[in-house]
Coordinates of C-alpha atoms in Angstrom, one line a residue:
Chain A
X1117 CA 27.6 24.9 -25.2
X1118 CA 30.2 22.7 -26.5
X1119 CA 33.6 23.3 -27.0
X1120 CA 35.9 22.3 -29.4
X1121 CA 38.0 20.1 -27.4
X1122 CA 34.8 17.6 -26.7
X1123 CA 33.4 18.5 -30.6
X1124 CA 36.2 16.6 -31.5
X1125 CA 33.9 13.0 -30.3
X1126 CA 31.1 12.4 -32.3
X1127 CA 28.0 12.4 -30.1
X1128 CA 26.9 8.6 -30.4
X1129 CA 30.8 8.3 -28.9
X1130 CA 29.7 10.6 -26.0
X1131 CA 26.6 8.8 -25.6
X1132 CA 28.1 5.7 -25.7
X1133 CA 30.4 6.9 -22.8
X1134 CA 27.3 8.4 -20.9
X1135 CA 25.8 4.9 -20.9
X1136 CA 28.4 3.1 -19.3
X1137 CA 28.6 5.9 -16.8
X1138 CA 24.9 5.0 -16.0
X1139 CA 25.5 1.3 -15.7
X1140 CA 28.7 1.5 -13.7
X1141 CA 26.1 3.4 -11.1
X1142 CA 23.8 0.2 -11.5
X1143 CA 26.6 -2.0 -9.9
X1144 CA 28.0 0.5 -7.4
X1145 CA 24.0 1.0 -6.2
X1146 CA 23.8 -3.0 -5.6
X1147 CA 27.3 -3.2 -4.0
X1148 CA 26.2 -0.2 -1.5
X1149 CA 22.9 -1.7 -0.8
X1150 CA 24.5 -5.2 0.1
X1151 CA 26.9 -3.6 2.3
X1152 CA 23.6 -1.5 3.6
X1153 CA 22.4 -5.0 4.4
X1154 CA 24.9 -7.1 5.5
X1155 CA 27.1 -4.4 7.6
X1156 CA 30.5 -3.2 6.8
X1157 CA 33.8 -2.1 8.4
X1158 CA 35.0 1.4 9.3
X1159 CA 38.5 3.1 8.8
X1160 CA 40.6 6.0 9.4
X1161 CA 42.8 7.5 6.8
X1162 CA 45.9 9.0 7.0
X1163 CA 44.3 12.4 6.3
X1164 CA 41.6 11.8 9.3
X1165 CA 38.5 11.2 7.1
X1166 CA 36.3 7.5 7.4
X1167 CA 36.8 4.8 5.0
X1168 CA 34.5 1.6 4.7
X1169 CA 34.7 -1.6 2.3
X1170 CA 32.0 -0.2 0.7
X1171 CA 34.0 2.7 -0.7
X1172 CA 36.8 0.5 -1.6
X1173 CA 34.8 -2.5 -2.9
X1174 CA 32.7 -0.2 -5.3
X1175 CA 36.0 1.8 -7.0
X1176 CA 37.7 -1.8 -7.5
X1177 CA 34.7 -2.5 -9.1
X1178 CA 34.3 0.5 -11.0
X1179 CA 38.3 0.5 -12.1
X1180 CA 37.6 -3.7 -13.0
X1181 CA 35.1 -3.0 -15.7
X1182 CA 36.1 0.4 -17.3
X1183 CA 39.4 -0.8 -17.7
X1184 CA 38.1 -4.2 -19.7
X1185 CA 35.9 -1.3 -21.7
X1186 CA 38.8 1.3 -22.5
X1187 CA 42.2 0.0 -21.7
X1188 CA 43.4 3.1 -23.0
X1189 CA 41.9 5.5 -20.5
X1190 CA 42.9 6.8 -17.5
X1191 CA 41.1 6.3 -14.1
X1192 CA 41.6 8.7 -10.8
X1193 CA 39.7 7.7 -7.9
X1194 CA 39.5 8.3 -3.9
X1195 CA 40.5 5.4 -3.1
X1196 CA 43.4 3.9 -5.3
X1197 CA 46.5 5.8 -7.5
X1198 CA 45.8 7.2 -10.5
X1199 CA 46.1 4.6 -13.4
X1200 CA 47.4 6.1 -17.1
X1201 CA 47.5 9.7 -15.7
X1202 CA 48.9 10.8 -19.2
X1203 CA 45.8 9.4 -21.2
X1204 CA 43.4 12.0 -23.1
X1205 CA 40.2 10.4 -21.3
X1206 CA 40.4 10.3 -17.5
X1207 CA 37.3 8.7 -15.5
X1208 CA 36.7 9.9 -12.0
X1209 CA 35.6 8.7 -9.1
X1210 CA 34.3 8.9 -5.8
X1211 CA 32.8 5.5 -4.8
X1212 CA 30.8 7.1 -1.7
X1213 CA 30.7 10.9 -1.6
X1214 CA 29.9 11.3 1.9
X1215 CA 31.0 8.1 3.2
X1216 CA 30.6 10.4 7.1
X1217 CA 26.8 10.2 6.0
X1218 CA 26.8 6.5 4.7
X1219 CA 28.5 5.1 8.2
X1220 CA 25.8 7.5 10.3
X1221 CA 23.1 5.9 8.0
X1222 CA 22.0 9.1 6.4
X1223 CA 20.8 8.5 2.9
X1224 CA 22.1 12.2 1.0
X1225 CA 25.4 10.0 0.4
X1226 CA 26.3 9.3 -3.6
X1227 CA 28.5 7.5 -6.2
X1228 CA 29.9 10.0 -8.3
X1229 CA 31.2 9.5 -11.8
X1230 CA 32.7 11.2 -14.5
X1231 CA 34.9 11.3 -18.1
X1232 CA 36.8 14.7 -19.0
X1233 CA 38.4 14.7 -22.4
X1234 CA 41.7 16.8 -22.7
X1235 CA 40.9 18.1 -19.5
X1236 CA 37.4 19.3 -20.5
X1237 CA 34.2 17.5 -18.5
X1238 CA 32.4 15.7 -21.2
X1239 CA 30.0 13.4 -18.3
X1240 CA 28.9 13.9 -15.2
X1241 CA 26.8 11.3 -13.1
X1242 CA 25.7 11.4 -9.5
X1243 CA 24.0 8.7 -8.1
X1244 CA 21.9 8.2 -4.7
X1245 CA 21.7 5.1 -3.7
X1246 CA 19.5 5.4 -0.5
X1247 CA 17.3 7.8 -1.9
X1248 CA 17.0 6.5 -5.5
X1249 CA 17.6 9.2 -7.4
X1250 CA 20.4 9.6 -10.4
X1251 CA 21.3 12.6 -12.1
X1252 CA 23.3 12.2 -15.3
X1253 CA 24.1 14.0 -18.4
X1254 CA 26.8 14.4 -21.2
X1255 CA 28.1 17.7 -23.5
X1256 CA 26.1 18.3 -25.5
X1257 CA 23.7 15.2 -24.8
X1258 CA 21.5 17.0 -22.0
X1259 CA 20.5 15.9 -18.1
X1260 CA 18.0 13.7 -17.0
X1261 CA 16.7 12.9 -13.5
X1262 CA 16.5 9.4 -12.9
X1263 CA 16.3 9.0 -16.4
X1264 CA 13.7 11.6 -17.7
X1265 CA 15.2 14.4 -19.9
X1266 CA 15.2 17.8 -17.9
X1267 CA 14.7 20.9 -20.1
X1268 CA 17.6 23.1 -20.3
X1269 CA 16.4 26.4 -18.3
X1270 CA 14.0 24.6 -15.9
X1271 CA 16.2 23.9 -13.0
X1272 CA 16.9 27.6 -12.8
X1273 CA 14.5 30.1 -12.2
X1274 CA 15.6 34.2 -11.9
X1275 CA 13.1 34.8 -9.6
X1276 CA 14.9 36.3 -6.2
X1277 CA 12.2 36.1 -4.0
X1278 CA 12.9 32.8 -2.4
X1279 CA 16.5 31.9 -3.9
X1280 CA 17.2 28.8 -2.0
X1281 CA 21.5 27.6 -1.7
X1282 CA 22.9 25.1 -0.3
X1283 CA 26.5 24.9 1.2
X1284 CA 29.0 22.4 2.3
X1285 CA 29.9 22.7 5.9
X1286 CA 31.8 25.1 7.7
X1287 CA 34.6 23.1 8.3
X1288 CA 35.1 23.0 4.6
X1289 CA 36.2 26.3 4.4
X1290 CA 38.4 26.3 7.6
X1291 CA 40.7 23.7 5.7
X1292 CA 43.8 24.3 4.6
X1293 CA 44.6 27.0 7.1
X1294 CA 41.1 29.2 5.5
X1295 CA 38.8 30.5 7.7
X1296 CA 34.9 30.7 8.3
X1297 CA 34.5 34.0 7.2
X1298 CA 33.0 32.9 3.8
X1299 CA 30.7 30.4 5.0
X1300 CA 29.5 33.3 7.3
X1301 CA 28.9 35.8 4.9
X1302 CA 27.2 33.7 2.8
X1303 CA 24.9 32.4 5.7
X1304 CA 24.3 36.4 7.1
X1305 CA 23.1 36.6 2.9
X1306 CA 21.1 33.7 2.6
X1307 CA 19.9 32.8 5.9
X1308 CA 17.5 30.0 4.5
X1309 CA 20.9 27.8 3.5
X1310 CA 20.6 24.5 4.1
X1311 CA 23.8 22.2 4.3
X1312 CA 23.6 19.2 3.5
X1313 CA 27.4 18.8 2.6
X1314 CA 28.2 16.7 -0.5
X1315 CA 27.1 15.5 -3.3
X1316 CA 22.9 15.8 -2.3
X1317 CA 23.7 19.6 -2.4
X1318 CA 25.0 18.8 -6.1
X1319 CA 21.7 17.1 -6.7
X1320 CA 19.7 19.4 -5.4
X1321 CA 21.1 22.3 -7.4
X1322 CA 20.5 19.6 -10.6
X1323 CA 17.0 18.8 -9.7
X1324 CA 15.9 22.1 -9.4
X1325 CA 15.2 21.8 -5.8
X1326 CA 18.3 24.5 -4.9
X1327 CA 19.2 27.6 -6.9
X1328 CA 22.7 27.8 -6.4
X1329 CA 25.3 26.1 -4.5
X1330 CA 29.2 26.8 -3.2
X1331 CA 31.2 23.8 -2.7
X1332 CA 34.5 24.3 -0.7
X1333 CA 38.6 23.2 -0.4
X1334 CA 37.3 19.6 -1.6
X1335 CA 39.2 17.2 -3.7
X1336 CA 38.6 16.3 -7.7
X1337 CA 36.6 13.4 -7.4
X1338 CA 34.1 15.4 -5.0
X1339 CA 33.2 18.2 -8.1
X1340 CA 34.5 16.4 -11.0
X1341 CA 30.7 15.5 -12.2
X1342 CA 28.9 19.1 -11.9
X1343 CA 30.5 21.5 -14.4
X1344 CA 29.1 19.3 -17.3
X1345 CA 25.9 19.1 -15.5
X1346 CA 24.9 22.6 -14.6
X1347 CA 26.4 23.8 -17.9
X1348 CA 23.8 21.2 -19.5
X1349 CA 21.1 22.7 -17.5
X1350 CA 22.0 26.2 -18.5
X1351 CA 23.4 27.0 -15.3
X1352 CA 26.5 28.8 -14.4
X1353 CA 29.8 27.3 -13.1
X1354 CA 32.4 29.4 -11.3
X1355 CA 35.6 28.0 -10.1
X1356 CA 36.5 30.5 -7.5
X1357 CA 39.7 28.8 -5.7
X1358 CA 42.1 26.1 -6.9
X1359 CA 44.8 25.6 -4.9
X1360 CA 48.0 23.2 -5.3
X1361 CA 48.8 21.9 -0.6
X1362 CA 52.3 21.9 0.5
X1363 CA 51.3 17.8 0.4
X1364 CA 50.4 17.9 -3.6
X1365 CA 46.8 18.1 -3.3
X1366 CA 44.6 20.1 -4.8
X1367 CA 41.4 21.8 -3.7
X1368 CA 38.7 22.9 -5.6
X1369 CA 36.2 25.9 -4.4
X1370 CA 33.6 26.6 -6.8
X1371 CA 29.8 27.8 -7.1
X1372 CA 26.9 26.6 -9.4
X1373 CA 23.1 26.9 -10.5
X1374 CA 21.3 30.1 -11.8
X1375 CA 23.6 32.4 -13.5
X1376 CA 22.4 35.7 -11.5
X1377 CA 23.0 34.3 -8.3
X1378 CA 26.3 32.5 -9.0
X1379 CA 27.5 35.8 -9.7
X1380 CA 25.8 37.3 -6.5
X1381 CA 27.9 34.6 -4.5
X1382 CA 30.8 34.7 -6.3
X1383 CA 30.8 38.3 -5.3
X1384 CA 30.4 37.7 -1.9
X1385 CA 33.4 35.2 -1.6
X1386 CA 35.8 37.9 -3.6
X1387 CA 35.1 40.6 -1.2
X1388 CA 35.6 38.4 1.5
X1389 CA 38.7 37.2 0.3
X1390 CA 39.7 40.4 -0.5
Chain B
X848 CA 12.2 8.3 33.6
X849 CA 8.1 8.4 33.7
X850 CA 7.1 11.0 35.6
X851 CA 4.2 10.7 38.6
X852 CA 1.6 12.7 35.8
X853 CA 2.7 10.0 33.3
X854 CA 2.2 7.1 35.6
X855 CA -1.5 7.7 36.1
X856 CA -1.8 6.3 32.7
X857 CA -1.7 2.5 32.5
X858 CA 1.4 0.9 30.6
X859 CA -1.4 -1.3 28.2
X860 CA -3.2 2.0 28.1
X861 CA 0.1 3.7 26.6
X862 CA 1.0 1.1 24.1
X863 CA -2.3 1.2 22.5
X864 CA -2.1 4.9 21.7
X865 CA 1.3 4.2 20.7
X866 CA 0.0 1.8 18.4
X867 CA -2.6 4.0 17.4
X868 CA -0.2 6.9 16.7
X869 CA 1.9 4.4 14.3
X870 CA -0.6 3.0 12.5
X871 CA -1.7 7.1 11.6
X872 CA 1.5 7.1 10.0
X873 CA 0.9 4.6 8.1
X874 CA -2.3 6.8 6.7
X875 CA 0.0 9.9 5.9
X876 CA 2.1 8.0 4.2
X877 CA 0.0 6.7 1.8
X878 CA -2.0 9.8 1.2
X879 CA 1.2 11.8 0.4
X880 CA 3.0 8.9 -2.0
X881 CA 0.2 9.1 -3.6
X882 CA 0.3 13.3 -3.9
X883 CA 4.1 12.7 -4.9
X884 CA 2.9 10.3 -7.8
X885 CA -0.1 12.2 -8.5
X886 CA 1.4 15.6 -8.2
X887 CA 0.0 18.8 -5.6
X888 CA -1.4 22.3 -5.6
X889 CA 1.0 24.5 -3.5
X890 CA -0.5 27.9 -2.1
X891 CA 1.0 30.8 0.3
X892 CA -0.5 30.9 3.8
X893 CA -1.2 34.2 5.2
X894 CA 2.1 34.0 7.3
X895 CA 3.6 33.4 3.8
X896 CA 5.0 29.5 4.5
X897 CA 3.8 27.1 1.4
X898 CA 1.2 24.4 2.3
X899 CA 0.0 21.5 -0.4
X900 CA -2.9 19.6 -0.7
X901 CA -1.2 16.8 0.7
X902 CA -0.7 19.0 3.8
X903 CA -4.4 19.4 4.5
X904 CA -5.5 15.8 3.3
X905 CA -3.2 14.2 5.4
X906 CA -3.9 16.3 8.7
X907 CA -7.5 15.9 7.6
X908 CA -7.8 12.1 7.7
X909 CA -5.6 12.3 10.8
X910 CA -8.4 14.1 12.1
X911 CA -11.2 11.9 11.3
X912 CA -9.6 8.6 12.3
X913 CA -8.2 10.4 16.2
X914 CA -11.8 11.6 16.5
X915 CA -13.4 8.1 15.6
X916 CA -11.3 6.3 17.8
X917 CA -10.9 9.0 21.0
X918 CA -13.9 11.1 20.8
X919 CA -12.5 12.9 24.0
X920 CA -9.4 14.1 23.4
X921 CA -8.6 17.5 22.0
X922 CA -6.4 17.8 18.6
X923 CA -4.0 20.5 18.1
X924 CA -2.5 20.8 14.1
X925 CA -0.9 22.9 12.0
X926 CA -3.3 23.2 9.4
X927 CA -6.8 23.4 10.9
X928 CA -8.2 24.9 14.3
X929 CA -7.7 23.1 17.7
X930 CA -10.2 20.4 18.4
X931 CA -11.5 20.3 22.6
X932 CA -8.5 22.5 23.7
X933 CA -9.8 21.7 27.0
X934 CA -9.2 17.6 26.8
X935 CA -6.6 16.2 29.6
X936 CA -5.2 14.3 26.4
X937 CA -4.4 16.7 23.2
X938 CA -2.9 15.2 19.8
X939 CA -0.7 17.6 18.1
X940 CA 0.1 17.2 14.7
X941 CA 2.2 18.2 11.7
X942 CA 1.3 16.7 9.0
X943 CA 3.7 17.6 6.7
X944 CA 6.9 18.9 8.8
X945 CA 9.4 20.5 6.1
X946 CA 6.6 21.5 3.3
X947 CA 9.4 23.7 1.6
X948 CA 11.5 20.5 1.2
X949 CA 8.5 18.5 0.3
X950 CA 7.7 20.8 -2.8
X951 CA 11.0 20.7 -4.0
X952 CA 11.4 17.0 -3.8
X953 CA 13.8 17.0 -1.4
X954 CA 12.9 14.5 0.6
X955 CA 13.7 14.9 4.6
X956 CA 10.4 16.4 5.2
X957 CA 8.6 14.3 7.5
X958 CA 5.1 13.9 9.5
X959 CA 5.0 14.5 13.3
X960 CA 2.3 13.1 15.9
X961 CA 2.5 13.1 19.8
X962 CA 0.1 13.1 22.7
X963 CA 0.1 15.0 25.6
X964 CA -1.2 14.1 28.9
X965 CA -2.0 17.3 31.5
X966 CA 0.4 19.1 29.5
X967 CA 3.3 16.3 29.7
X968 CA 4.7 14.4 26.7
X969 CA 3.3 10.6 25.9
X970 CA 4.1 9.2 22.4
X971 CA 6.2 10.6 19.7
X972 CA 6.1 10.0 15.8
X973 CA 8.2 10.9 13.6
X974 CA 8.0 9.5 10.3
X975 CA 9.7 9.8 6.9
X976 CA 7.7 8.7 4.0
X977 CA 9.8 9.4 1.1
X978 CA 13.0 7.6 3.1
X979 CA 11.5 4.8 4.6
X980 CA 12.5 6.1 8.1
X981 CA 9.9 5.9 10.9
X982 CA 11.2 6.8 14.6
X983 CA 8.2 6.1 17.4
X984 CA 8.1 6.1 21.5
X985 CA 6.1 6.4 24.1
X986 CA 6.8 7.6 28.2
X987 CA 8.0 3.9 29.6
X988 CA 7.7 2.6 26.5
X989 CA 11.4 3.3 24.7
X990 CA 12.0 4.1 21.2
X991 CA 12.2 2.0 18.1
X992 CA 13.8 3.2 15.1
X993 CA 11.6 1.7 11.8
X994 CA 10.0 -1.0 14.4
X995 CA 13.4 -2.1 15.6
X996 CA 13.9 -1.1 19.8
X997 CA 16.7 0.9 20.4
X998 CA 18.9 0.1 23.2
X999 CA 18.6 3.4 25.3
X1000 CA 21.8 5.2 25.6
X1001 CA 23.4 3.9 22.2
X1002 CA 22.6 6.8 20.6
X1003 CA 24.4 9.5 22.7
X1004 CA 28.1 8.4 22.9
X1005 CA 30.0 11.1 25.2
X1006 CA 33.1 11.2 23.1
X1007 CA 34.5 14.5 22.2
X1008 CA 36.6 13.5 19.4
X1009 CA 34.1 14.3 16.8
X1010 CA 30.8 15.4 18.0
X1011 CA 27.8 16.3 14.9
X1012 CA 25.5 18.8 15.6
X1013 CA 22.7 19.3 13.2
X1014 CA 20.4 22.7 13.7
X1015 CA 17.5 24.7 12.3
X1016 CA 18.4 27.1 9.7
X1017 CA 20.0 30.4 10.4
X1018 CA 16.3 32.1 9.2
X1019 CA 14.7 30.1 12.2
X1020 CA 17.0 32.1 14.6
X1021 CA 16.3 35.6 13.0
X1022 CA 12.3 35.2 13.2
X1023 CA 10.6 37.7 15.2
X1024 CA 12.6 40.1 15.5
X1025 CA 15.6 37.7 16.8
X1026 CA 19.1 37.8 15.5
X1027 CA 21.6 35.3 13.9
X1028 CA 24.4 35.5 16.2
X1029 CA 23.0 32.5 18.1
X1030 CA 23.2 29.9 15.1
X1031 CA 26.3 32.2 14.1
X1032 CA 28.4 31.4 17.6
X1033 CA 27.1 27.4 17.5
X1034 CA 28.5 27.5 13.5
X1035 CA 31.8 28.8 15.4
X1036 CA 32.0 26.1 17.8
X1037 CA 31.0 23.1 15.5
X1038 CA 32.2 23.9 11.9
X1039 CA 30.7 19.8 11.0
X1040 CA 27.0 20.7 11.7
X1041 CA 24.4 19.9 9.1
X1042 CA 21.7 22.1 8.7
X1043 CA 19.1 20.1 7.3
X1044 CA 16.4 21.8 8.9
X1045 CA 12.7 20.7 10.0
X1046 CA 12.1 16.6 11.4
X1047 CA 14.9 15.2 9.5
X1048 CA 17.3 16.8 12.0
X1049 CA 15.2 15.7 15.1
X1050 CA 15.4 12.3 13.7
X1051 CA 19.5 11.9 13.2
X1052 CA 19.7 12.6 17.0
X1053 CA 17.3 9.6 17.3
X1054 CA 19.0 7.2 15.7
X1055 CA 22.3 8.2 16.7
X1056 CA 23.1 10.1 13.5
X1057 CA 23.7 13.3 14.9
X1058 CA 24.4 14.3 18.8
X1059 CA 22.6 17.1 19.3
X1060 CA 20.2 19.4 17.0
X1061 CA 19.2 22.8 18.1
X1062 CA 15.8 23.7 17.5
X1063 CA 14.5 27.3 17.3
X1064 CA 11.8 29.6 16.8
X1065 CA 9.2 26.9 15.7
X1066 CA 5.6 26.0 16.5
X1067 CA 4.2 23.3 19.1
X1068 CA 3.4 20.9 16.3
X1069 CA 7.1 21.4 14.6
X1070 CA 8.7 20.0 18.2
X1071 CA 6.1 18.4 19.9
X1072 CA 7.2 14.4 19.4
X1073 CA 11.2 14.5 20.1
X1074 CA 10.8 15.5 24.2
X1075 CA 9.7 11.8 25.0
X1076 CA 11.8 10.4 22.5
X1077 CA 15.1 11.7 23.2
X1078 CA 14.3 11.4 27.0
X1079 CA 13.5 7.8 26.2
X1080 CA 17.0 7.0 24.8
X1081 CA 18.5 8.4 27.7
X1082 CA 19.2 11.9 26.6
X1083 CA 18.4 15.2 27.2
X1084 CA 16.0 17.7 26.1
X1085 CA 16.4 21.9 27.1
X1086 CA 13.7 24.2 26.2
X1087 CA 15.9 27.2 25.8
X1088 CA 13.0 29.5 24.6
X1089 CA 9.4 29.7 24.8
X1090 CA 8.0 33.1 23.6
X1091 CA 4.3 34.3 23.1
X1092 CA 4.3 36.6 19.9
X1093 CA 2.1 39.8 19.4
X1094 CA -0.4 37.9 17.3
X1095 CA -0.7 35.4 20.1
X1096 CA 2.0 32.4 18.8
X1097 CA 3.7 30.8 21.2
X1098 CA 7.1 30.0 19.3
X1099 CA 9.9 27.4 21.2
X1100 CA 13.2 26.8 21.1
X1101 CA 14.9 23.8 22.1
X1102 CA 18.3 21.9 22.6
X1103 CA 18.3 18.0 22.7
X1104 CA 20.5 15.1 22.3
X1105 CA 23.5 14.0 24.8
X1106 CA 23.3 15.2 28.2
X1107 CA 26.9 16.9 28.3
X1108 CA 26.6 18.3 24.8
X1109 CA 23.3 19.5 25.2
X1110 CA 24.8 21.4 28.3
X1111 CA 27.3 23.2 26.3
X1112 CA 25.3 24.3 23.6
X1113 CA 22.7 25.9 25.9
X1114 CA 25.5 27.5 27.6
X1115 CA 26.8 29.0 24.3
X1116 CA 22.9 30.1 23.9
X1117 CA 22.5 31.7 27.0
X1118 CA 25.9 33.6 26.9
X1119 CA 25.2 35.0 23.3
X1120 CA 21.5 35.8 25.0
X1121 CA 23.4 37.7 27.8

């Protein structure tokens, strides 16, 4: 399950790594519950989307302390540049994954962190502030669900009686000059979809609570955490579109959770795109 | 706002089965924490939907305690036959809404009590146990979101920059012999909507999360709170469907949030109905 890139780090180094992932999640949870409290301003960005102090206050934060851990590694994040782009270790992060959710005061928003080693994901952590629930793991080193190991295998069942996937919204996949066409065919296929948009969909593919899900045309920081994670769990991950916008960015498309039915919906999206 | 049915009922007379409707709640949720600590027995039904133990224990004591207190009215629930169907005043009640969700972990499912007068919504429950979330009103009475009155109107702005829709799943509109091209046609139109299916949905256009949801295809019990409460806040709530099945369901469908949005999703369901 390990490749030789990350065998390279000796696994109390990856663990050791794994645990400050955890406890940066312990600070951005209390700095997103005291903005909960207290109340916090709303902004556009350029691109359109909602910013809040919260999202900014929590990757300062985040940036502050893994910088005075490893100088030496790289940190890209939503919300500020990328800081040593060129080092072998790069920590990303979304502060709020569905900051749209967090300002509407619906609790599937999360902090999502992760480390990749030479471009390999070595830890993944998603964390759920509202709802109390944390999913983290490491190559190598395993998941666990707010702390409790999860055995490999048992997030994913083959059954295909009630397979259960979850999507993020339509508008995802009309980005970027796309069009609906995959989101519909996945929907005429699996009509019991729910779309809870992202990162609770990553979550619930972790927990065992969805079989499969296809994320779509979003940035780094939003997927960065779930490759390690389902490939812990003995899931599949399929990247199935990466794409380098006229403006620099790039956009990731890819599907995750049991194996069968990755390939099932990878299927679907390559016919569609033809 | 209280119509001339309604008003026969005193205004003390209404808070005190308000009050009595809350502090049910406040049963259910207790009895299922404690079946989410102590774990459940899940089994099919003959219609193939899952039900738990916390399902029946819940509506059970629901039961018990409506009965003690209003030996005269009639009780209508998911899980157990109707009580005095013939009672001016009938209870209805869910007492697990989202019992997929609920054995998966996820947790938006939700319990749902209202009362009926002659066949005209009174109070309306909805509550969240496993968020924390509790939305409750009564005819004359407004709406308060986790005890807190909301101000009515706040939660249906007009604006048509960027509108959220959230809507049953795509399944819901293919029961009974239906098709998809309804919940296909509204994906069309609003490419942000959520589908997080059962009460969690009726609840974001409660407290102004969401603008409209779009119902469809479910039982009395699944809808039977979120007439009065939307109507409370100052919105508005369409029955677009109402169907009595072969086996002798009657199934509804419904639009409800603000006024002018719920206008122009019902028009996009009646022109897809032809």
């Amino acid at each position: 399950m390990v490749n030789n890139i990350i065998s390279e780090i000796p696994l109390d180094t990856r663990q050791s790594y794994l645990e400050t992932a955890v406890n940066l999640t312990r600070d951005s949870r209390s700095i997103i519950k005291n903005f909960i409290s207290s109340g916090f301003s709303v902004s556009n960005k350029p691109d359109k989307s909602v910013v809040t102090e919260a999202d900014t206050s929590v990757e300062k934060a985040l940036r502050e302390k893994l910088i005075s851990c490893f100088p030496d590694h790289g940190i890209i994040g939503e919300e500020f540049p990328a800081y040593k782009p060129d080092s072998d270790y790069q920590w990303i992060l979304d502060p709020i994954d569905g900051t749209d959710q967090f300002v509407l005061g619906i609790p599937v928003f999360g902090t999502i962190i992760s480390l990749y080693f030479k471009d390999q994901p070595l830890i993944g952590v998603i964390d759920h502030p509202a709802l109390n629930i944390s999913v983290s793991g490491a190559a190598g080193l395993g998941v666990r669900l707010n702390g409790i190991p999860v055995e490999p295998g048992s997030a994913f069942s083959e059954s295909t009686t009630r397979r259960r996937i979850t999507t993020a919204k339509r508008e995802n996949f009309l980005r970027w000059q796309g069009n609906g066409s995959i989101f519909d065919s996945i929907a005429a296929r699996f009509p019991n979809l729910w779309v809870y948009d992202n990162c609770f969909s990553h979550t619930c593919v972790m927990s065992g609570s969805a079989d499969a899900m296809i994320e779509y045309n979003v940035k780094i920081w939003d997927i960065s955490a779930s490759q390690v994670l389902v490939e812990e769990l003995g899931g599949k991950y399929c990247c199935v579109d990466k794409q380098k916008r006229p403006n620099g960015i790039v956009t990731y498309s890819a599907v995750f959770g049991c194996p069968a039915l990755v390939d099932e919906i990878c299927d679907i999206v390559s016919s569609v795109k033809g």
